Structure formats: C-alpha cells, structure tokens
Amino acid sequence: MAPLYQYLLLSALLFAIGFAGAVTRRNAIIVLIGIELMLNAANLNFIAFWRFGGNQEAIPGIMFVIFSIAIAAAEAAVGLALIIAVYRRFKTTNLDRINSLEP
Amino acid sequence: MELSFVILAVLVLVSAVAAMTLRNLIHCALSAALTFVGLAGLYLQLNAQFVGFAQILVYVGAIAILIVFAILLTRGTEPSGDRIASSSWWGGIACALGVFGVLGAAILSARHLGRDSYTVAVPTVKQIGMELMTSYVLPLQIVGLLLTVAMIGAVVLALPAASPSQPGSASSDETPLHDGETGNTETIPMGGQH
C-alpha cells in the first residue's frame, strides 16, 4: 500500500498521457482510447481517495466509480457508432480530413 | 515504495504511452486493454474488489473488444507512411505537460497531509447491492435508461444508410418490378427437384 500521493501522481500522469494522445493523434479511434484513459485516471483518483478517506462506511466513493464505468461504456458504444457512421460518409477516420460537413 | 505498486504503476504507464504512440491501431487497442488490466490490479490493491472485477468485465471485456471491432470496421486502404500525429502536435504535448505540472505541483505540495493506510471495512457485494437498491435506486434506474438509450442509439447510428433518395419518394433509384418477378435476381439452387 503506497502513500496516497503516489496514487494521485499516477492518476495525474495517466490523465496527462490520455490527454496528450486525445489531442495529438489523427485517428478518431485513438482519440476515443485517450478519452477512456482519462476516465480511468479519474476513477483511480476516486478509489484512492476513498481508500485513504477515513470514513469507513463511505460507500459514495465506490458508487461513483461504478456509475462512471457504466457511463463510460455507454459513451464508448455511442462514440464508436458515430465513428463508424462518419467513416461510412467520409471513407476515412483521419481527423485532419474530417473538417467540414461535406466530404 | 511498495514493490507491487511500482510494478502495477510501471505496467499502467508503459502500456498507456504505448496505446497513445503506436502506429498499428490494433496494437494501440491491445495496449489500452493492458492498461485497464493494470488499473484493475491497482483497484484490487486498494481494497475495492467489486470495482476491480467490474473494471475487468466492462473495460477489458466490452470496451476494448468494441474498440477492436470498430478498428476492423473502419479499416480502409490506409497508407502506412503517414505521420501518426497532427501537424500541431507540439501544442498538445505542451498542454498535457502543463496539466501534469499543475496537478503534480498541487499533489506534491500537500503530500504531508495524506494520512497513512489503515484497516478499512471492505464493503461486501451485499452492502453495495443494498445501497444500490435503497439509497442509489434513482441513479441506478437512470443508468439503466441511459444504457438502453445508448444501445438503441448506437445500433441506429451504425446501421447501413437507407437508399440515398429524397424523403417522400421511397425508392426512386430502383427499377420498377414487373409482374412475376421478385427482387431476387440470383438463382438459389434448391435441393430436391420436383
């Protein structure tokens, strides 16, 4: 069991890595993977604070993460369906070319 | 520095960097799945067993597989000689470094405030279920509705488009069928001649 700040540093670093990939990469699916990494970093932050929180019956920490995982699953499904629909129209997933409503 | 934490942290960070920098998309998706597994290990280390197994079930078992399917469905004739990053990648890296700098400075300036680990009552699945059914029943129902809507929406979005004609004229680009013909122009070999 590492000290709390090491878990928080790991969460911040994972968030920064996900953010860098989501902003930099040109493929739409890699952007979505970066968004999922950011969500996971936030979940790790929640669990770390729940563990070191001090309140032994603090269920909201776990509840938030459970609902966050469910919402992330729904968002990933809809996001990937959007990418498939955009690919069907633009014939590419390159975000540098998807910059107008008409292909 | 706990050895288990160091191993899991290195696994998570290396696979996250690999997921964001590799050129092959399938390798990126599999590295992301490895990141999710490492994070599940961290949740187990933090005594959140239900969340750890839910992470493996949902993220590795559903989201990573969904990403692999989407990569395979949107795979065109990609020229592999392109750059992987956009033309202004330095701005993104600088913003990410700024974000980590601010968060890291805030964490390190308050690191003496965190309390040490102690024995905590691990919530059982029965307790989580009771809480979901009593205190959190409204978020539970809303998340159920959200998942239903997301499933229907994803199916509708990913369906093949209908005939690209104006609304109002249903099938103006199809040849009108004469009597005695069906739309099926292939001859299906039937077994057993009369």
Short mmCIF file of C-alpha atoms in Angstrom, two decimals:
data_model
loop_
_atom_site.label_atom_id
_atom_site.label_comp_id
_atom_site.label_asym_id
_atom_site.label_seq_id
_atom_site.Cartn_x
_atom_site.Cartn_y
_atom_site.Cartn_z
CA MET A 1 0.00 0.00 0.00
CA ALA A 2 1.79 3.07 -1.25
CA PRO A 3 1.18 6.52 0.24
CA LEU A 4 -1.78 8.44 -1.11
CA TYR A 5 0.20 10.99 -3.09
CA GLN A 6 1.81 8.29 -5.22
CA TYR A 7 -1.61 7.06 -6.37
CA LEU A 8 -2.61 10.65 -7.09
CA LEU A 9 0.59 11.25 -9.07
CA LEU A 10 -0.03 8.09 -11.08
CA SER A 11 -3.60 9.23 -11.75
CA ALA A 12 -2.40 12.69 -12.85
CA LEU A 13 0.24 11.17 -15.12
CA LEU A 14 -2.25 8.78 -16.69
CA PHE A 15 -4.63 11.68 -17.24
CA ALA A 16 -1.88 13.71 -18.92
CA ILE A 17 -0.94 10.78 -21.18
CA GLY A 18 -4.57 10.26 -22.21
CA PHE A 19 -4.98 13.97 -22.81
CA ALA A 20 -1.84 14.18 -24.93
CA GLY A 21 -2.99 11.28 -27.08
CA ALA A 22 -6.54 12.57 -27.43
CA VAL A 23 -5.37 16.00 -28.56
CA THR A 24 -2.46 14.92 -30.76
CA ARG A 25 -3.39 11.79 -32.69
CA ARG A 26 -5.13 11.98 -36.04
CA ASN A 27 -7.17 8.80 -35.90
CA ALA A 28 -10.58 9.18 -34.31
CA ILE A 29 -10.48 5.84 -32.53
CA ILE A 30 -7.17 6.64 -30.82
CA VAL A 31 -8.77 9.87 -29.60
CA LEU A 32 -11.53 7.78 -28.06
CA ILE A 33 -8.96 5.50 -26.39
CA GLY A 34 -7.35 8.63 -24.92
CA ILE A 35 -10.71 9.73 -23.55
CA GLU A 36 -11.16 6.33 -21.93
CA LEU A 37 -7.69 6.64 -20.35
CA MET A 38 -8.69 10.00 -18.87
CA LEU A 39 -11.85 8.46 -17.42
CA ASN A 40 -9.83 5.65 -15.90
CA ALA A 41 -7.43 8.14 -14.34
CA ALA A 42 -10.35 9.91 -12.66
CA ASN A 43 -11.70 6.57 -11.42
CA LEU A 44 -8.32 5.73 -9.90
CA ASN A 45 -8.33 9.10 -8.19
CA PHE A 46 -11.75 8.40 -6.69
CA ILE A 47 -10.77 4.96 -5.42
CA ALA A 48 -7.52 6.27 -3.92
CA PHE A 49 -9.35 8.99 -2.01
CA TRP A 50 -11.99 6.50 -0.91
CA ARG A 51 -9.34 4.18 0.45
CA PHE A 52 -7.46 6.85 2.38
CA GLY A 53 -10.54 8.83 3.25
CA GLY A 54 -11.05 7.98 6.87
CA ASN A 55 -14.74 7.23 6.77
CA GLN A 56 -15.11 3.50 6.98
CA GLU A 57 -18.64 3.37 5.60
CA ALA A 58 -18.07 5.80 2.77
CA ILE A 59 -19.92 3.97 0.02
CA PRO A 60 -20.24 7.02 -2.35
CA GLY A 61 -16.63 6.62 -3.45
CA ILE A 62 -17.27 3.17 -4.85
CA MET A 63 -20.73 4.09 -6.14
CA PHE A 64 -19.37 6.97 -8.17
CA VAL A 65 -16.80 4.74 -9.81
CA ILE A 66 -19.38 2.04 -10.58
CA PHE A 67 -21.64 4.56 -12.28
CA SER A 68 -18.65 6.13 -14.02
CA ILE A 69 -17.69 2.77 -15.50
CA ALA A 70 -21.25 2.19 -16.72
CA ILE A 71 -21.48 5.66 -18.27
CA ALA A 72 -18.07 5.23 -19.90
CA ALA A 73 -19.28 2.00 -21.50
CA ALA A 74 -22.37 3.75 -22.90
CA GLU A 75 -20.28 6.65 -24.17
CA ALA A 76 -17.74 4.35 -25.83
CA ALA A 77 -20.52 2.49 -27.64
CA VAL A 78 -22.16 5.65 -28.96
CA GLY A 79 -18.80 7.23 -29.83
CA LEU A 80 -17.68 4.23 -31.84
CA ALA A 81 -21.03 4.06 -33.63
CA LEU A 82 -20.54 7.73 -34.53
CA ILE A 83 -17.06 6.99 -35.85
CA ILE A 84 -18.42 4.16 -37.97
CA ALA A 85 -21.15 6.40 -39.36
CA VAL A 86 -18.63 9.17 -40.12
CA TYR A 87 -16.32 6.65 -41.77
CA ARG A 88 -19.14 5.47 -43.97
CA ARG A 89 -19.61 9.03 -45.21
CA PHE A 90 -16.05 10.30 -45.38
CA LYS A 91 -14.32 6.99 -46.19
CA THR A 92 -11.58 7.89 -43.71
CA THR A 93 -11.01 8.20 -39.99
CA ASN A 94 -8.32 10.83 -40.39
CA LEU A 95 -9.43 13.80 -38.31
CA ASP A 96 -7.36 16.20 -40.39
CA ARG A 97 -9.64 15.47 -43.35
CA ILE A 98 -12.92 15.42 -41.44
CA ASN A 99 -13.14 19.17 -41.06
CA SER A 100 -16.39 20.01 -42.82
CA LEU A 101 -19.87 18.62 -43.01
CA GLU A 102 -19.41 17.56 -46.64
CA PRO A 103 -16.75 15.03 -47.65
CA MET B 1 7.92 2.34 -2.44
CA GLU B 2 5.90 -0.83 -2.41
CA LEU B 3 7.02 -3.35 -5.00
CA SER B 4 3.50 -4.29 -6.08
CA PHE B 5 2.57 -0.65 -6.57
CA VAL B 6 5.73 0.01 -8.57
CA ILE B 7 5.13 -2.97 -10.84
CA LEU B 8 1.48 -2.05 -11.47
CA ALA B 9 2.29 1.62 -11.97
CA VAL B 10 5.03 0.85 -14.49
CA LEU B 11 2.68 -1.52 -16.33
CA VAL B 12 -0.08 1.09 -16.45
CA LEU B 13 2.17 3.93 -17.59
CA VAL B 14 4.13 1.97 -20.20
CA SER B 15 1.01 0.48 -21.76
CA ALA B 16 -0.73 3.89 -21.70
CA VAL B 17 2.18 5.51 -23.52
CA ALA B 18 2.22 2.59 -25.97
CA ALA B 19 -1.52 2.96 -26.54
CA MET B 20 -1.03 6.60 -27.47
CA THR B 21 2.10 6.34 -29.62
CA LEU B 22 1.97 3.09 -31.56
CA ARG B 23 1.32 3.20 -35.25
CA ASN B 24 -0.67 -0.01 -35.62
CA LEU B 25 -4.21 0.56 -34.38
CA ILE B 26 -4.76 -2.98 -33.11
CA HIS B 27 -1.59 -2.71 -31.04
CA CYS B 28 -2.94 0.53 -29.59
CA ALA B 29 -6.21 -1.14 -28.61
CA LEU B 30 -4.45 -4.10 -27.02
CA SER B 31 -2.12 -1.80 -25.10
CA ALA B 32 -5.17 0.06 -23.82
CA ALA B 33 -6.62 -3.27 -22.66
CA LEU B 34 -3.36 -3.94 -20.81
CA THR B 35 -3.69 -0.52 -19.16
CA PHE B 36 -7.18 -1.41 -18.00
CA VAL B 37 -5.91 -4.69 -16.53
CA GLY B 38 -3.14 -2.87 -14.66
CA LEU B 39 -5.69 -0.42 -13.28
CA ALA B 40 -7.87 -3.33 -12.14
CA GLY B 41 -4.84 -4.64 -10.26
CA LEU B 42 -4.47 -1.24 -8.59
CA TYR B 43 -8.13 -1.27 -7.59
CA LEU B 44 -7.64 -4.70 -6.02
CA GLN B 45 -4.63 -3.38 -4.15
CA LEU B 46 -6.78 -0.54 -2.82
CA ASN B 47 -9.37 -2.99 -1.42
CA ALA B 48 -12.03 -2.12 -3.98
CA GLN B 49 -12.61 -5.65 -5.19
CA PHE B 50 -16.00 -5.14 -6.81
CA VAL B 51 -14.74 -2.17 -8.78
CA GLY B 52 -11.64 -4.11 -9.82
CA PHE B 53 -13.63 -7.01 -11.23
CA ALA B 54 -16.20 -4.69 -12.75
CA GLN B 55 -13.32 -2.89 -14.46
CA ILE B 56 -12.11 -6.15 -16.00
CA LEU B 57 -15.62 -7.18 -17.00
CA VAL B 58 -16.65 -3.87 -18.55
CA TYR B 59 -13.46 -2.25 -19.76
CA VAL B 60 -11.38 -5.22 -20.87
CA GLY B 61 -14.29 -7.48 -21.75
CA ALA B 62 -16.55 -4.98 -23.51
CA ILE B 63 -14.95 -1.63 -24.32
CA ALA B 64 -11.60 -2.95 -25.53
CA ILE B 65 -13.31 -5.56 -27.73
CA LEU B 66 -15.67 -2.88 -29.06
CA ILE B 67 -12.68 -0.71 -29.95
CA VAL B 68 -11.04 -3.61 -31.79
CA PHE B 69 -14.26 -4.21 -33.73
CA ALA B 70 -14.51 -0.53 -34.64
CA ILE B 71 -10.89 -0.51 -35.82
CA LEU B 72 -11.56 -3.53 -38.03
CA LEU B 73 -14.76 -1.99 -39.41
CA THR B 74 -13.15 1.36 -40.26
CA ARG B 75 -10.02 -0.06 -41.78
CA GLY B 76 -9.62 1.34 -45.26
CA THR B 77 -6.67 1.44 -47.56
CA GLU B 78 -4.58 3.32 -45.05
CA PRO B 79 -1.20 4.41 -46.33
CA SER B 80 1.14 3.47 -43.53
CA GLY B 81 3.58 6.21 -44.38
CA ASP B 82 1.55 9.00 -42.83
CA ARG B 83 2.51 10.66 -39.62
CA ILE B 84 0.53 9.49 -36.66
CA ALA B 85 0.20 12.91 -35.05
CA SER B 86 -1.43 16.03 -36.37
CA SER B 87 0.61 18.96 -37.58
CA SER B 88 0.34 20.86 -34.30
CA TRP B 89 1.34 18.05 -32.00
CA TRP B 90 3.70 20.23 -30.01
CA GLY B 91 0.76 22.27 -28.67
CA GLY B 92 -0.97 19.13 -27.44
CA ILE B 93 2.17 17.84 -25.73
CA ALA B 94 2.74 21.25 -24.14
CA CYS B 95 -0.84 21.36 -22.82
CA ALA B 96 -0.51 17.83 -21.43
CA LEU B 97 2.75 18.76 -19.70
CA GLY B 98 1.07 21.87 -18.29
CA VAL B 99 -1.84 19.81 -16.96
CA PHE B 100 0.50 17.32 -15.33
CA GLY B 101 2.65 20.14 -13.97
CA VAL B 102 -0.28 21.83 -12.26
CA LEU B 103 -1.69 18.58 -10.87
CA GLY B 104 1.71 17.33 -9.78
CA ALA B 105 2.56 20.60 -8.05
CA ALA B 106 -0.75 20.54 -6.18
CA ILE B 107 -0.26 16.91 -5.12
CA LEU B 108 3.34 17.31 -4.05
CA SER B 109 2.67 20.48 -2.10
CA ALA B 110 0.08 18.68 0.02
CA ARG B 111 1.74 15.31 0.35
CA HIS B 112 2.27 15.60 4.07
CA LEU B 113 -1.46 15.98 4.60
CA GLY B 114 -2.37 12.49 3.47
CA ARG B 115 -2.89 10.00 6.22
CA ASP B 116 -1.26 6.62 6.32
CA SER B 117 -3.04 3.46 5.39
CA TYR B 118 -5.10 1.70 8.00
CA THR B 119 -7.55 -1.14 8.09
CA VAL B 120 -10.80 -0.18 6.47
CA ALA B 121 -14.04 -2.09 6.37
CA VAL B 122 -14.25 -3.60 2.92
CA PRO B 123 -17.76 -3.21 1.57
CA THR B 124 -19.15 -6.54 0.52
CA VAL B 125 -21.12 -7.02 -2.67
CA LYS B 126 -24.22 -7.45 -0.49
CA GLN B 127 -23.69 -3.99 1.00
CA ILE B 128 -23.13 -2.48 -2.43
CA GLY B 129 -26.31 -4.17 -3.65
CA MET B 130 -28.28 -2.90 -0.67
CA GLU B 131 -27.02 0.63 -1.27
CA LEU B 132 -27.86 0.40 -4.95
CA MET B 133 -31.38 -0.69 -4.15
CA THR B 134 -32.10 1.78 -1.36
CA SER B 135 -30.01 4.95 -1.47
CA TYR B 136 -28.96 4.85 -5.11
CA VAL B 137 -32.05 3.44 -6.76
CA LEU B 138 -32.68 6.61 -8.75
CA PRO B 139 -29.17 6.73 -10.29
CA LEU B 140 -29.46 3.00 -10.93
CA GLN B 141 -32.67 3.41 -12.92
CA ILE B 142 -31.29 6.40 -14.77
CA VAL B 143 -28.15 4.48 -15.71
CA GLY B 144 -30.33 1.60 -16.89
CA LEU B 145 -32.30 4.01 -19.06
CA LEU B 146 -29.06 5.57 -20.30
CA LEU B 147 -27.64 2.18 -21.29
CA THR B 148 -30.84 1.30 -23.15
CA VAL B 149 -30.83 4.61 -24.99
CA ALA B 150 -27.13 4.25 -25.80
CA MET B 151 -27.63 0.75 -27.14
CA ILE B 152 -30.54 1.79 -29.37
CA GLY B 153 -28.70 4.91 -30.47
CA ALA B 154 -25.53 3.02 -31.32
CA VAL B 155 -27.45 0.48 -33.38
CA VAL B 156 -29.35 3.21 -35.23
CA LEU B 157 -26.18 5.19 -35.89
CA ALA B 158 -24.19 2.24 -37.17
CA LEU B 159 -26.91 0.79 -39.38
CA PRO B 160 -26.22 0.93 -43.10
CA ALA B 161 -27.80 4.01 -44.57
CA ALA B 162 -31.10 3.64 -46.38
CA SER B 163 -31.35 4.36 -50.09
CA PRO B 164 -29.87 7.82 -50.68
CA SER B 165 -33.02 9.35 -52.14
CA GLN B 166 -35.19 12.26 -51.16
CA PRO B 167 -37.62 11.68 -48.36
CA GLY B 168 -41.04 11.18 -49.87
CA SER B 169 -40.06 9.13 -52.90
CA ALA B 170 -39.29 5.84 -51.35
CA SER B 171 -37.21 4.02 -53.92
CA SER B 172 -36.79 6.24 -56.89
CA ASP B 173 -33.48 4.79 -57.91
CA GLU B 174 -34.67 1.22 -58.18
CA THR B 175 -36.05 -0.22 -61.38
CA PRO B 176 -39.76 -0.94 -61.06
CA LEU B 177 -40.55 -4.58 -60.73
CA HIS B 178 -42.62 -6.23 -63.41
CA ASP B 179 -45.21 -8.89 -62.76
CA GLY B 180 -43.90 -12.24 -61.77
CA GLU B 181 -40.51 -11.01 -60.72
CA THR B 182 -39.16 -10.73 -57.25
CA GLY B 183 -36.32 -8.56 -56.20
CA ASN B 184 -34.06 -11.56 -56.01
CA THR B 185 -32.15 -11.98 -59.24
CA GLU B 186 -29.91 -14.78 -58.04
CA THR B 187 -30.78 -18.35 -58.67
CA ILE B 188 -30.76 -20.22 -55.43
CA PRO B 189 -30.01 -23.89 -56.00
CA MET B 190 -32.81 -25.84 -54.44
CA GLY B 191 -32.25 -29.37 -53.30
CA GLY B 192 -34.64 -32.00 -54.50
CA GLN B 193 -36.09 -31.46 -57.90
CA HIS B 194 -39.79 -32.00 -58.37
#
